[in-house]
Short mmCIF file of C-alpha atoms and ligand atoms in Angstrom, two decimals:
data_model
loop_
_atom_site.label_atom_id
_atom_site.label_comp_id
_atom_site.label_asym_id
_atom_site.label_seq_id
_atom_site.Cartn_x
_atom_site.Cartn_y
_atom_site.Cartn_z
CA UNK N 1 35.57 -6.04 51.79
CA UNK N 2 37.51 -3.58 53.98
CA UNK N 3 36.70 -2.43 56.91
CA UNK N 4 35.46 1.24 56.24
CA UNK N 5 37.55 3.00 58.71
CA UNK N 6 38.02 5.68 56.18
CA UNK N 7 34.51 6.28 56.80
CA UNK N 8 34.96 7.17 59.98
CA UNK N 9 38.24 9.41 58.90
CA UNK N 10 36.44 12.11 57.17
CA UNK N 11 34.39 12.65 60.32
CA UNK N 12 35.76 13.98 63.38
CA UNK N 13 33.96 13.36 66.87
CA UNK N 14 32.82 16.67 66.96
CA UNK N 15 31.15 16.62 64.07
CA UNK N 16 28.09 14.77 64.89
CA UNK N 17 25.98 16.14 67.96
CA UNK N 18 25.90 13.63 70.55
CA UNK N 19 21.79 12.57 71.74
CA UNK N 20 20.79 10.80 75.04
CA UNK N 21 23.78 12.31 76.87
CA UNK N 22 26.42 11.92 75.01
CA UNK N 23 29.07 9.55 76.10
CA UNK N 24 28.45 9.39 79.96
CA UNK N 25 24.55 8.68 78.38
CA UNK N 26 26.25 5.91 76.21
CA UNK N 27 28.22 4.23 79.03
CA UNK N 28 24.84 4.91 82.14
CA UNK N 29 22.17 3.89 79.88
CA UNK N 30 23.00 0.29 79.44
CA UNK N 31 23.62 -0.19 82.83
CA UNK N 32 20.75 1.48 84.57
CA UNK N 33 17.98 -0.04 82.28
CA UNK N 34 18.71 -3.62 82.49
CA UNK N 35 19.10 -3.43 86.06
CA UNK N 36 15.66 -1.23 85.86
CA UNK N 37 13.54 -3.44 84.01
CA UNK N 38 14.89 -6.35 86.54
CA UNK N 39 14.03 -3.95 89.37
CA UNK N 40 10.30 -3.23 88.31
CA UNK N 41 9.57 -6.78 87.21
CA UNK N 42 10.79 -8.08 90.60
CA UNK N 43 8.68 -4.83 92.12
CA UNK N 44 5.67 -6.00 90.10
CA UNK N 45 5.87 -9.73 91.51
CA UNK N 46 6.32 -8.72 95.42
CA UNK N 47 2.86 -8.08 97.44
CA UNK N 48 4.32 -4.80 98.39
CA UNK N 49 4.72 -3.73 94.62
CA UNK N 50 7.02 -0.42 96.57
CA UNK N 51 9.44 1.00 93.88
CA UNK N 52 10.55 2.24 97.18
CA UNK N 53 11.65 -0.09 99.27
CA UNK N 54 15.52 -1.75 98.26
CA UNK N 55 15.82 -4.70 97.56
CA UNK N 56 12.29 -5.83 96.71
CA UNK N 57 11.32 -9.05 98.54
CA UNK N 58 11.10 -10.90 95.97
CA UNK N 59 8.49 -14.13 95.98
CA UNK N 60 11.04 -17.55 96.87
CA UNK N 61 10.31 -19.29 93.68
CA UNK N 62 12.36 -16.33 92.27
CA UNK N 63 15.54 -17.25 90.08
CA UNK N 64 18.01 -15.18 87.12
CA UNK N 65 18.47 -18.14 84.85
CA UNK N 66 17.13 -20.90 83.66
CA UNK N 67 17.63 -22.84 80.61
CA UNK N 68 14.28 -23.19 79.83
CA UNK N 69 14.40 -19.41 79.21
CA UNK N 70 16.43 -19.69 76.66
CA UNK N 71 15.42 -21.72 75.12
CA UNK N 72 11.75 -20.07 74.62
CA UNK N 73 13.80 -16.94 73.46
CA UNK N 74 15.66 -18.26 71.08
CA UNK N 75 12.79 -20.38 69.87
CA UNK N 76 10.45 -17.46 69.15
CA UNK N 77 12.99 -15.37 67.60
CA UNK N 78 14.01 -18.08 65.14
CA UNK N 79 10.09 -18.38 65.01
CA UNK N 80 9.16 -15.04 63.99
CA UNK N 81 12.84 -14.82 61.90
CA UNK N 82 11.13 -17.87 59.35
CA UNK N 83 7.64 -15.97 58.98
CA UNK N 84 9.48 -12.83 58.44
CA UNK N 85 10.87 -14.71 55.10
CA UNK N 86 7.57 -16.48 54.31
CA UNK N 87 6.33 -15.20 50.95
CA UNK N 88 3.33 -13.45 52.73
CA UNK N 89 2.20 -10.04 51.72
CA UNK N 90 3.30 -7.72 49.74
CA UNK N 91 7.00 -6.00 49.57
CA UNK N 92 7.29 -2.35 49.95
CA UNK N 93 10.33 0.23 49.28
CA UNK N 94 11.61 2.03 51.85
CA UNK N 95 12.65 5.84 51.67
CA UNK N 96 15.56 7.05 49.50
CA UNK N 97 18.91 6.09 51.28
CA UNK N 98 21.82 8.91 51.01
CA UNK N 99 23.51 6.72 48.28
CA UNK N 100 20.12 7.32 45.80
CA UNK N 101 18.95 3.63 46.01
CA UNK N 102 15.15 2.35 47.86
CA UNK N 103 15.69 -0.90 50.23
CA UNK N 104 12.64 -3.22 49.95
CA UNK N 105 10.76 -4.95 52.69
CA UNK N 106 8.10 -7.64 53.34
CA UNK N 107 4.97 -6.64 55.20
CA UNK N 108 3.94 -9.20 56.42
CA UNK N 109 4.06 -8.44 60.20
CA UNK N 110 0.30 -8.94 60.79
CA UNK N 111 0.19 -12.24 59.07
CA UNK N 112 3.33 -12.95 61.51
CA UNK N 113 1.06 -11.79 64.41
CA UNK N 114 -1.92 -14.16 63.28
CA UNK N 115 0.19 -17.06 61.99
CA UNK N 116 2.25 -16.98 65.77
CA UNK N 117 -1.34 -16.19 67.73
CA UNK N 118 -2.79 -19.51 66.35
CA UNK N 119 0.22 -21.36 66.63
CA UNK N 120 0.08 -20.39 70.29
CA UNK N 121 -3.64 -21.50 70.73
CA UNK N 122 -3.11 -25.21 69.71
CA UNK N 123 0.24 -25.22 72.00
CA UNK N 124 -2.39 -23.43 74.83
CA UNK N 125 -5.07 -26.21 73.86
CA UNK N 126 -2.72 -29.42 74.02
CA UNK N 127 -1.95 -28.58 77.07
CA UNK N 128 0.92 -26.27 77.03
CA UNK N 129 0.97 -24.05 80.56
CA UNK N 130 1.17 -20.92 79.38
CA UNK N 131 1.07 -19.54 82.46
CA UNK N 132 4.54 -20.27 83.46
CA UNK N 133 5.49 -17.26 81.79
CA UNK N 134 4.95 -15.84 85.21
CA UNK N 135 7.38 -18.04 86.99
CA UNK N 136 9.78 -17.65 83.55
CA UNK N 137 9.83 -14.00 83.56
CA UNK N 138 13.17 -12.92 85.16
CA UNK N 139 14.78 -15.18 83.88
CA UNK N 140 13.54 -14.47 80.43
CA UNK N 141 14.32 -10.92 80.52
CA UNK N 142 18.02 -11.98 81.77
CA UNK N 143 18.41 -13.74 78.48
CA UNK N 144 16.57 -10.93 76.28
CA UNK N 145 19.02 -8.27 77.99
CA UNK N 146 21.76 -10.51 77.08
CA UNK N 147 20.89 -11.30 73.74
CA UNK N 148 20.87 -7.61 73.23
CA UNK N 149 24.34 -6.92 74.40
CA UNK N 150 25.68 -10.23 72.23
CA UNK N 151 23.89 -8.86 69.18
CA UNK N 152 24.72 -5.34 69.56
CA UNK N 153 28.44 -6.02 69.81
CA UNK N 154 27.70 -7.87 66.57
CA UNK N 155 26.22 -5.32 64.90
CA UNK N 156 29.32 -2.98 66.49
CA UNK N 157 31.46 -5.18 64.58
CA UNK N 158 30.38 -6.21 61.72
CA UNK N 159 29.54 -1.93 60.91
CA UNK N 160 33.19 -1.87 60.00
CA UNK N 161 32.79 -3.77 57.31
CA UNK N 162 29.84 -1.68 55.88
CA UNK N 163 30.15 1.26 53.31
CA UNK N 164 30.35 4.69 54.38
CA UNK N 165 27.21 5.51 52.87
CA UNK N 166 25.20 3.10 55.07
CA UNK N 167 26.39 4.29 57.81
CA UNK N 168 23.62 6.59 59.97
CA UNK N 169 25.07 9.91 60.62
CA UNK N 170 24.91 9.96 64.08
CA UNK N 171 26.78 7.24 65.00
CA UNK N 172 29.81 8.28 63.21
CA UNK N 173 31.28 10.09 66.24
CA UNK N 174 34.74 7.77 66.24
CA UNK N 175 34.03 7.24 70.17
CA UNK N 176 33.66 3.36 70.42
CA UNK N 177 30.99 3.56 73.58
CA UNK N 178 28.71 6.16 71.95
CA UNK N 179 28.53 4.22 68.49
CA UNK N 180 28.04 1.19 69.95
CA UNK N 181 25.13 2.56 71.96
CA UNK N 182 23.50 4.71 68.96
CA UNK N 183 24.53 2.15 66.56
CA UNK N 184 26.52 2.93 63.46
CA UNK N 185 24.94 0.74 60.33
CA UNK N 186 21.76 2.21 59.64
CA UNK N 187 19.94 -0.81 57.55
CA UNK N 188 22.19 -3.47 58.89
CA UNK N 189 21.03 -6.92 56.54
CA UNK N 190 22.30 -10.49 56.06
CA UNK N 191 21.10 -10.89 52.30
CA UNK N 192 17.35 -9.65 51.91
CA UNK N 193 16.49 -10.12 55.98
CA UNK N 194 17.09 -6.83 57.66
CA UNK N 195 18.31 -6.95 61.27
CA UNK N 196 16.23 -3.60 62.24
CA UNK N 197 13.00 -4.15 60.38
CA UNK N 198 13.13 -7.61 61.51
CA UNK N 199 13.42 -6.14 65.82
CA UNK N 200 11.41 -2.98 65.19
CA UNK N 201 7.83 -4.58 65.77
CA UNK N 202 8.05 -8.24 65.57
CA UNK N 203 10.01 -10.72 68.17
CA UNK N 204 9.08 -7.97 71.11
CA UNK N 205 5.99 -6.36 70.49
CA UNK N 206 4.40 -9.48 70.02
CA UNK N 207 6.17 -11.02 72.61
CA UNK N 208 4.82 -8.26 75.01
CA UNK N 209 1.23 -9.64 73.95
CA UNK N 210 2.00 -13.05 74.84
CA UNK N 211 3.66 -12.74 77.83
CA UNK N 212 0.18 -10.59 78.49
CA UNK N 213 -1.88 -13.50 77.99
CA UNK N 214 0.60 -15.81 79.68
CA UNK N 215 0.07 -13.57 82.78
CA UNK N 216 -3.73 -13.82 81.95
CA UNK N 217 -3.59 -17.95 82.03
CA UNK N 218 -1.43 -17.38 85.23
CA UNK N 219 -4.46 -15.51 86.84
CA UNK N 220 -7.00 -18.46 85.53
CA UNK N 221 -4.58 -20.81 86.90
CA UNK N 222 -4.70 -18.81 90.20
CA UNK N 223 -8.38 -17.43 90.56
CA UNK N 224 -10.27 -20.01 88.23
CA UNK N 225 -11.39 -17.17 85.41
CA UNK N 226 -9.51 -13.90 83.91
CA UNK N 227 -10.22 -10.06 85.83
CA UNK N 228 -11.81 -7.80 84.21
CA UNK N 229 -8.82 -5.42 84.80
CA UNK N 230 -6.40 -8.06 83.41
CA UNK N 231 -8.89 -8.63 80.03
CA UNK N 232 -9.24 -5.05 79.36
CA UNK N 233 -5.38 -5.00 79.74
CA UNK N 234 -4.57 -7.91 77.67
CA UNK N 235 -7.21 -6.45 75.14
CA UNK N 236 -6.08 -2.44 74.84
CA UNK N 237 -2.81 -3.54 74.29
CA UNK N 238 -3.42 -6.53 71.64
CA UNK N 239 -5.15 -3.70 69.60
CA UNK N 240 -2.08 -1.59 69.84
CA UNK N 241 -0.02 -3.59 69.00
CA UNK N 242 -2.58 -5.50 66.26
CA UNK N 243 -2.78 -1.78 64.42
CA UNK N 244 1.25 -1.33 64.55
CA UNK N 245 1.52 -4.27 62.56
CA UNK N 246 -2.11 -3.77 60.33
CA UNK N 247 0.49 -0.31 59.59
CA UNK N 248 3.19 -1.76 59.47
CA UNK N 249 4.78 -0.03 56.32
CA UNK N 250 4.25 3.55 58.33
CA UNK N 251 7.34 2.10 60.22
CA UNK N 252 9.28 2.64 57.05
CA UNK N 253 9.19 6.36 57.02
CA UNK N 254 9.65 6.74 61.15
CA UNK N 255 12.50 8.31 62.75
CA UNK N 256 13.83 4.52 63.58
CA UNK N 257 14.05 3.42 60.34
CA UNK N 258 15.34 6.32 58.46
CA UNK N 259 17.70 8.52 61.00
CA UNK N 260 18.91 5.75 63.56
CA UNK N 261 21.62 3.60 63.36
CA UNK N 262 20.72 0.21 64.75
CA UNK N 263 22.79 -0.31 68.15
CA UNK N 264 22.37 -0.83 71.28
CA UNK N 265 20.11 1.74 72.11
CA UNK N 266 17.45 0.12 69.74
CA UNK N 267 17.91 -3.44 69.85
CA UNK N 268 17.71 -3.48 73.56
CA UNK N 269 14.90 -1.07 73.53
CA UNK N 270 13.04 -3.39 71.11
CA UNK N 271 14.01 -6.79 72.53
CA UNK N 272 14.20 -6.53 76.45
CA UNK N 273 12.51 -2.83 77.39
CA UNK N 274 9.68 -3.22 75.18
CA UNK N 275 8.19 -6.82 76.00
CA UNK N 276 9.09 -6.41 79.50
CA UNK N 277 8.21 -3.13 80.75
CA UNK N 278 5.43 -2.66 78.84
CA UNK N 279 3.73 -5.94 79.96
CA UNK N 280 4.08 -4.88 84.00
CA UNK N 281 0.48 -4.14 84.25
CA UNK N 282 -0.51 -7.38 83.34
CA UNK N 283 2.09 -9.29 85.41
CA UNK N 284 1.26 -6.77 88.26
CA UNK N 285 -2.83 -8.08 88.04
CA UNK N 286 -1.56 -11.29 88.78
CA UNK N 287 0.09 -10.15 92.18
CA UNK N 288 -2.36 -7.68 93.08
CA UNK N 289 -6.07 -8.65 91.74
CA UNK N 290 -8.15 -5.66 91.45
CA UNK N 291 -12.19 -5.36 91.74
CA UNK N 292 -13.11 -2.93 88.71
CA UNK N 293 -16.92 -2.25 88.75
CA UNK N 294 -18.70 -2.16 84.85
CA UNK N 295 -19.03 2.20 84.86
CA UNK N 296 -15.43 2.16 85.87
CA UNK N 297 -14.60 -0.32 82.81
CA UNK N 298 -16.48 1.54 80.50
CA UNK N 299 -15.55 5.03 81.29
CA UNK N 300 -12.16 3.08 80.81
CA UNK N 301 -13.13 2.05 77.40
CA UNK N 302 -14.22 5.10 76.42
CA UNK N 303 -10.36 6.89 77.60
CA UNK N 304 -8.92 4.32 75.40
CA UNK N 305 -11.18 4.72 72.54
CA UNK N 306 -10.65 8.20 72.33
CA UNK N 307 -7.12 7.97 72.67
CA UNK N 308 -6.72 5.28 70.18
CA UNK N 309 -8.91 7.30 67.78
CA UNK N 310 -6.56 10.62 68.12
CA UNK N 311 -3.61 8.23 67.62
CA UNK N 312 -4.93 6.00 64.22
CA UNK N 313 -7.02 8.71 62.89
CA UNK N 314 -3.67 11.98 63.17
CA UNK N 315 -1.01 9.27 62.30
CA UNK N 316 -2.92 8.52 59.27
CA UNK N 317 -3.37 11.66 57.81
CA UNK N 318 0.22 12.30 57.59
CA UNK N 319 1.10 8.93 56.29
CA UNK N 320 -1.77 9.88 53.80
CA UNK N 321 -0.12 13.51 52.82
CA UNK N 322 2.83 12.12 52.50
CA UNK N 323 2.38 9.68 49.71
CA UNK N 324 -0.13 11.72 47.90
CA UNK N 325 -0.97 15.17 48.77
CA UNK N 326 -3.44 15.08 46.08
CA UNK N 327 -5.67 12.17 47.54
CA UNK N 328 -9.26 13.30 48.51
CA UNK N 329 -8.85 12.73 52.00
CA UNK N 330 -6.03 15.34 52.61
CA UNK N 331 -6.19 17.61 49.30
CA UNK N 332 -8.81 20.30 51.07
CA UNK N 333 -6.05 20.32 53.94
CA UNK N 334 -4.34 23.55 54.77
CA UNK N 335 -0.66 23.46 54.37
CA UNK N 336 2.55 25.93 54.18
CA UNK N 337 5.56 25.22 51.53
CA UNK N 338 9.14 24.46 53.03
CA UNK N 339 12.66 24.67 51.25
CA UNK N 340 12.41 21.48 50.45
CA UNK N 341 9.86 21.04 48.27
CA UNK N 342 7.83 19.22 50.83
CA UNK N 343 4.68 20.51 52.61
CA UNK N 344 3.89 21.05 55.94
CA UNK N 345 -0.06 20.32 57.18
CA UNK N 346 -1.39 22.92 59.37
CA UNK N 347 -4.77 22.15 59.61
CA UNK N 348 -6.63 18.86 60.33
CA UNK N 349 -5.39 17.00 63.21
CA UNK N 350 -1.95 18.38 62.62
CA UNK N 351 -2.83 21.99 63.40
CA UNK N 352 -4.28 21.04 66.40
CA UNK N 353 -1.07 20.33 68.08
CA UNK N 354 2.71 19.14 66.46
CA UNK N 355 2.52 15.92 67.89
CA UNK N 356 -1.29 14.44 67.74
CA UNK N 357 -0.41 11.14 67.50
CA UNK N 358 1.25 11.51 70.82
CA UNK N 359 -1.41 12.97 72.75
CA UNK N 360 -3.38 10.34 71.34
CA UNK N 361 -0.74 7.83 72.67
CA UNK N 362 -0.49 9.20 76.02
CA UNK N 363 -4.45 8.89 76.83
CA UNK N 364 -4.43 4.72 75.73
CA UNK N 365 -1.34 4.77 77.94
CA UNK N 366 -3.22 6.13 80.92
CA UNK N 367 -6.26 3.77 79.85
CA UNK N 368 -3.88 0.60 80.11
CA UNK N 369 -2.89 1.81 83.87
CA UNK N 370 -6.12 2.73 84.97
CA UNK N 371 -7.60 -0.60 85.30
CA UNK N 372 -4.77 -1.47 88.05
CA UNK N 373 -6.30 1.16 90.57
CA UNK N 374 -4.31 3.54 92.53
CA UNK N 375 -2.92 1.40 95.47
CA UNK N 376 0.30 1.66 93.25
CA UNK N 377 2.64 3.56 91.78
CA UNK N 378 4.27 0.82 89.33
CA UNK N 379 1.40 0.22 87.21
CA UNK N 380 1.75 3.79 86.16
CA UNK N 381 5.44 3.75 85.53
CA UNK N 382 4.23 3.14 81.43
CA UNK N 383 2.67 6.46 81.16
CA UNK N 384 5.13 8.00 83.44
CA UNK N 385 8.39 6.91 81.21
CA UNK N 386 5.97 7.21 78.17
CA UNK N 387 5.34 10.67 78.66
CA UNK N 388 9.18 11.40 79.18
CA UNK N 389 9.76 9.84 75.76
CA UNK N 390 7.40 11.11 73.81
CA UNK N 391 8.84 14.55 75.28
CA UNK N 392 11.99 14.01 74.72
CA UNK N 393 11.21 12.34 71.32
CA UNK N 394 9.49 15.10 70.20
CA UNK N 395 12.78 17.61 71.42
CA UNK N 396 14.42 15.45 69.02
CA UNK N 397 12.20 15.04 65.94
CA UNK N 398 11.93 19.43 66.09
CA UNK N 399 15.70 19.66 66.28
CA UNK N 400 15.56 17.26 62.92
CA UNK N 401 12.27 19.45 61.44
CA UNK N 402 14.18 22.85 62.41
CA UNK N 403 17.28 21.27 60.35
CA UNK N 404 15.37 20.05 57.61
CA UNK N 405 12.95 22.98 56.65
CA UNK N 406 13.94 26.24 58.52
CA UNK N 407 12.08 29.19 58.66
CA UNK N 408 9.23 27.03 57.10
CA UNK N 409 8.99 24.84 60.32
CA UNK N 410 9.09 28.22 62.57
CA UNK N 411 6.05 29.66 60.89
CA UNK N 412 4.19 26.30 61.27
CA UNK N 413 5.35 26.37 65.31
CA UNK N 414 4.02 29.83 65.52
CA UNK N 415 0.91 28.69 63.71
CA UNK N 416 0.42 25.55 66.21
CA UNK N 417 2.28 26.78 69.02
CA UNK N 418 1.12 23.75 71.10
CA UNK N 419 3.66 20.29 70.98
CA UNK N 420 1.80 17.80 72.36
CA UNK N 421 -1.27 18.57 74.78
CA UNK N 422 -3.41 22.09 73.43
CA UNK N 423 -3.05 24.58 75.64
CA UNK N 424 -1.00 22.79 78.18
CA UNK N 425 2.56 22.08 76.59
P1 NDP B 1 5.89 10.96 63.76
O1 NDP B 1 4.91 10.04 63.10
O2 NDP B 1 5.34 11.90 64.77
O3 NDP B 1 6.62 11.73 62.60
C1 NDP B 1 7.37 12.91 62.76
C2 NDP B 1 7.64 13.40 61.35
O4 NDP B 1 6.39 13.81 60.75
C3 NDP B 1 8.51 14.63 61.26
O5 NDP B 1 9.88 14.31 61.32
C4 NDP B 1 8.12 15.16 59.89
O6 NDP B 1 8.81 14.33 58.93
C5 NDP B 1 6.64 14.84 59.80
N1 NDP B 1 5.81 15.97 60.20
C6 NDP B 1 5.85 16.64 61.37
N2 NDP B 1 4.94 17.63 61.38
C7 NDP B 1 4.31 17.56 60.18
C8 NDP B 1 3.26 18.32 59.59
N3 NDP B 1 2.69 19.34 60.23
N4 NDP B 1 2.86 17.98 58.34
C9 NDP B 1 3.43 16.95 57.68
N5 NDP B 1 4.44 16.21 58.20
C10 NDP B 1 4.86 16.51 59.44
O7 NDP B 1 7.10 10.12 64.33
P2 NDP B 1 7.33 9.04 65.44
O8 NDP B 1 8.11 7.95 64.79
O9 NDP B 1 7.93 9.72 66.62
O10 NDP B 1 5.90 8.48 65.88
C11 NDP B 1 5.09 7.55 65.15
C12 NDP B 1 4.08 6.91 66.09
O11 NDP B 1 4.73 5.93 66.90
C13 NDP B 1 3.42 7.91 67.06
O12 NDP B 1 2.05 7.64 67.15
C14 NDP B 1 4.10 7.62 68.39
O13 NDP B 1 3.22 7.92 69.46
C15 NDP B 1 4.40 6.15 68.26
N6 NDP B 1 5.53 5.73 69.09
C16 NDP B 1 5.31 4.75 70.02
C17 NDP B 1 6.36 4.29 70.81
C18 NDP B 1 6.11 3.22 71.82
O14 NDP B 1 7.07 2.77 72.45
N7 NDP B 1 4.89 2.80 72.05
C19 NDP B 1 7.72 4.84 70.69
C20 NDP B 1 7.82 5.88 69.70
C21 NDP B 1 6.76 6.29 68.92
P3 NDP B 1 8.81 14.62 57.33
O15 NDP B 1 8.42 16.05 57.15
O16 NDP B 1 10.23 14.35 56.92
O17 NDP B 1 7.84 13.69 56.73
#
């Protein structure tokens, strides 16, 4: 096949709008977050925990590489790469692409959690010190940011060789540093195994749970017995991640899947940011033990339950609508016609506020900080950065909505006029 550089003929760089800053975005971004999730992990491991004070002082035992590191990387992508083409589960079709045809994928992410979880047991009961995670961790996150940069320029490449029509359409700008960074292919596959499916919720997001419980086995190895900060911690987020891969086919219709090229942006996003930013309250527990008393754990509890019942409970009723408007559960549902031919809710948890499933997001993400107490400011850097994407994430997704169904999405924002929090914003 030929490259498809006539692809990129019949678009000029100003036809696409530019997101996350355009180029100067494109060439900062992958810079500045490697070196940040270095920075926090380092932060998280220091007694001080200051994201203030340059350089941390980082514990001696400290290092950037190690083999070892590697070698665990490698090993649990190739890992979760074999389950992902185990005949488990069922296969289901992805959205229309632009070209008319459906993609189909396995879900079989849970099984993937489960199979991996046990797996990790026996290693954990013959002995395996899971625990030294917590000495592995910069030097794991070195190789995860570098695996992302490897892959990405092999995704850069090989995008070239793709048709036009699989192309996404914003990373068609013809400026090499922002389509490397928004990526250009937007289903890239070798054969059946599809390189964004595959990143989206599996080698990461599960790794973020077990480097959790590694830190939990570090504080065992440490203190003789788990916290009940670090449990709740290992626990709120093993459910999150547990329902994004019970739901694993709602992936299909996100933002991700069906607007994003895979580059950069994403791969290191799903394979360095999200296993090892999202795990700094756990690795932050080990550093900085914290006494939580049983009202304070349950009023804890309760913030995450009602966050994670906003979140499940909103998410599904779209997913819901939008396979079958008719079903019983949604039918009685209040809802305005658009251009398209597609509905908008604006009633149930959806008239509430635009984004429910974001609000409900943002109160587990305070829940998972809380139990780390409020000597420091890094164990809320998740909800900080998580309420600047979700902000910015919604910007985007109403730009798209706007596009997409006109005057039909204005009525519904005059209808709901709140985005995320009622009354608030
Ligand atoms: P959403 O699930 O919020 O979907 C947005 C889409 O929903 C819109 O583009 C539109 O698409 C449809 N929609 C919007 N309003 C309505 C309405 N009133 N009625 C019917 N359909 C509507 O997208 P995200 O991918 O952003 O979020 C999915 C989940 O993932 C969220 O819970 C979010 O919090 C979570 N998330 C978590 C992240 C993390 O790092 N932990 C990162 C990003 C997201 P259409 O009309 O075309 O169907």
């Amino acid at each position: 096949m030929r490259p498809n550089s006539q692809g990129l003929k019949h678009k000029s760089s100003h036809d696409t709008e530019r997101e996350f800053g355009g180029t100067l975005g494109a060439i900062c971004i992958p810079v500045f977050l490697p070196l940040t999730v270095l920075f926090l992990i380092s932060v998280s491991r220091c007694p001080e925990a200051s994201v203030l004070k340059w350089p941390p002082s980082l514990p001696s035992t400290d290092h950037l590489w190690d083999p070892l590191a590697l070698v665990v990387l490698l090993g649990w992508i190739s890992l979760h790469a074999l389950l992902y083409l185990m005949p488990l589960g069922k296969v289901s079709e992805g959205l229309v692409l632009r070209d008319g045809t459906r993609l189909k994928y396995p879900i079989n992410g849970f099984h993937s959690l489960c199979i991996s979880g046990v797996l990790l047991l026996l290693l954990v009961g013959l002995g395996a010190p899971l625990g030294y995670l917590f000495e592995l961790l910069v030097p794991l996150a070195v190789c995860a940011i570098a695996v992302s940069f490897l892959f990405s320029v092999y995704l850069y490449i090989r995008s070239f060789w793709a048709p036009s029509h699989a192309l996404a359409l914003g990373g068609n700008t013809g400026n090499p540093l922002y389509d490397f960074f928004i990526g250009r292919e937007l289903n890239p596959r070798i054969g059946n195994f599809d390189l964004k499916y595959f990143c989206e919720l599996r080698p990461g997001l599960i790794g973020w749970v077990v480097i959790n419980l590694g830190m939990l086995m570090k504080e065992v190895e440490l203190r003789g017995s788990p916290s009940l900060a670090m449990i709740l911690v290992n626990c709120f987020q093993l459910l999150y991640v547990a329902d994004a891969l019970w739901n694993e086919e709602a992936v299909l219709t996100t933002m991700d899947i069906v607007h994003d090229g895979f580059g950069f942006m994403l791969v290191f996003g799903d394979l360095a940011w999200v296993p090892f930013t999202y795990s700094l309250q756990a690795a932050f527990l080990v550093v900085h033990p914290q006494a939580l008393s049983f009202l304070g754990a349950a009023a804890i509890i309760a913030l995450n339950g009602v966050g994670y019942y906003i979140f499940r409970k909103s998410n599904s009723q779209k997913n819901q609508f939008r396979r079958d408007p008719s079903h019983p559960s949604v039918a009685r549902l209040e809802t305005i016609a658009t251009a398209t031919g597609k509905r908008l809710l604006v009633s149930g948890w959806w008239g509430l506020v635009r984004h429910p499933n974001y609000l409900g997001d943002l109160l587990m993400a305070l829940a998972w900080s809380l139990p780390c107490g409020f000597s420091h400011l890094l164990p809320y850097f998740y909800v900080i950065y998580f309420t600047i994407l979700l902000i910015h994430r919604e910007d985007r997704d109403e730009r798209q909505c706007r596009a997409k169904y006109g005057l039909a999405w204005d009525t519904y924002c005059r209808r709901v006029p709140y985005r995320i929090f009622p009354y608030v914003y």
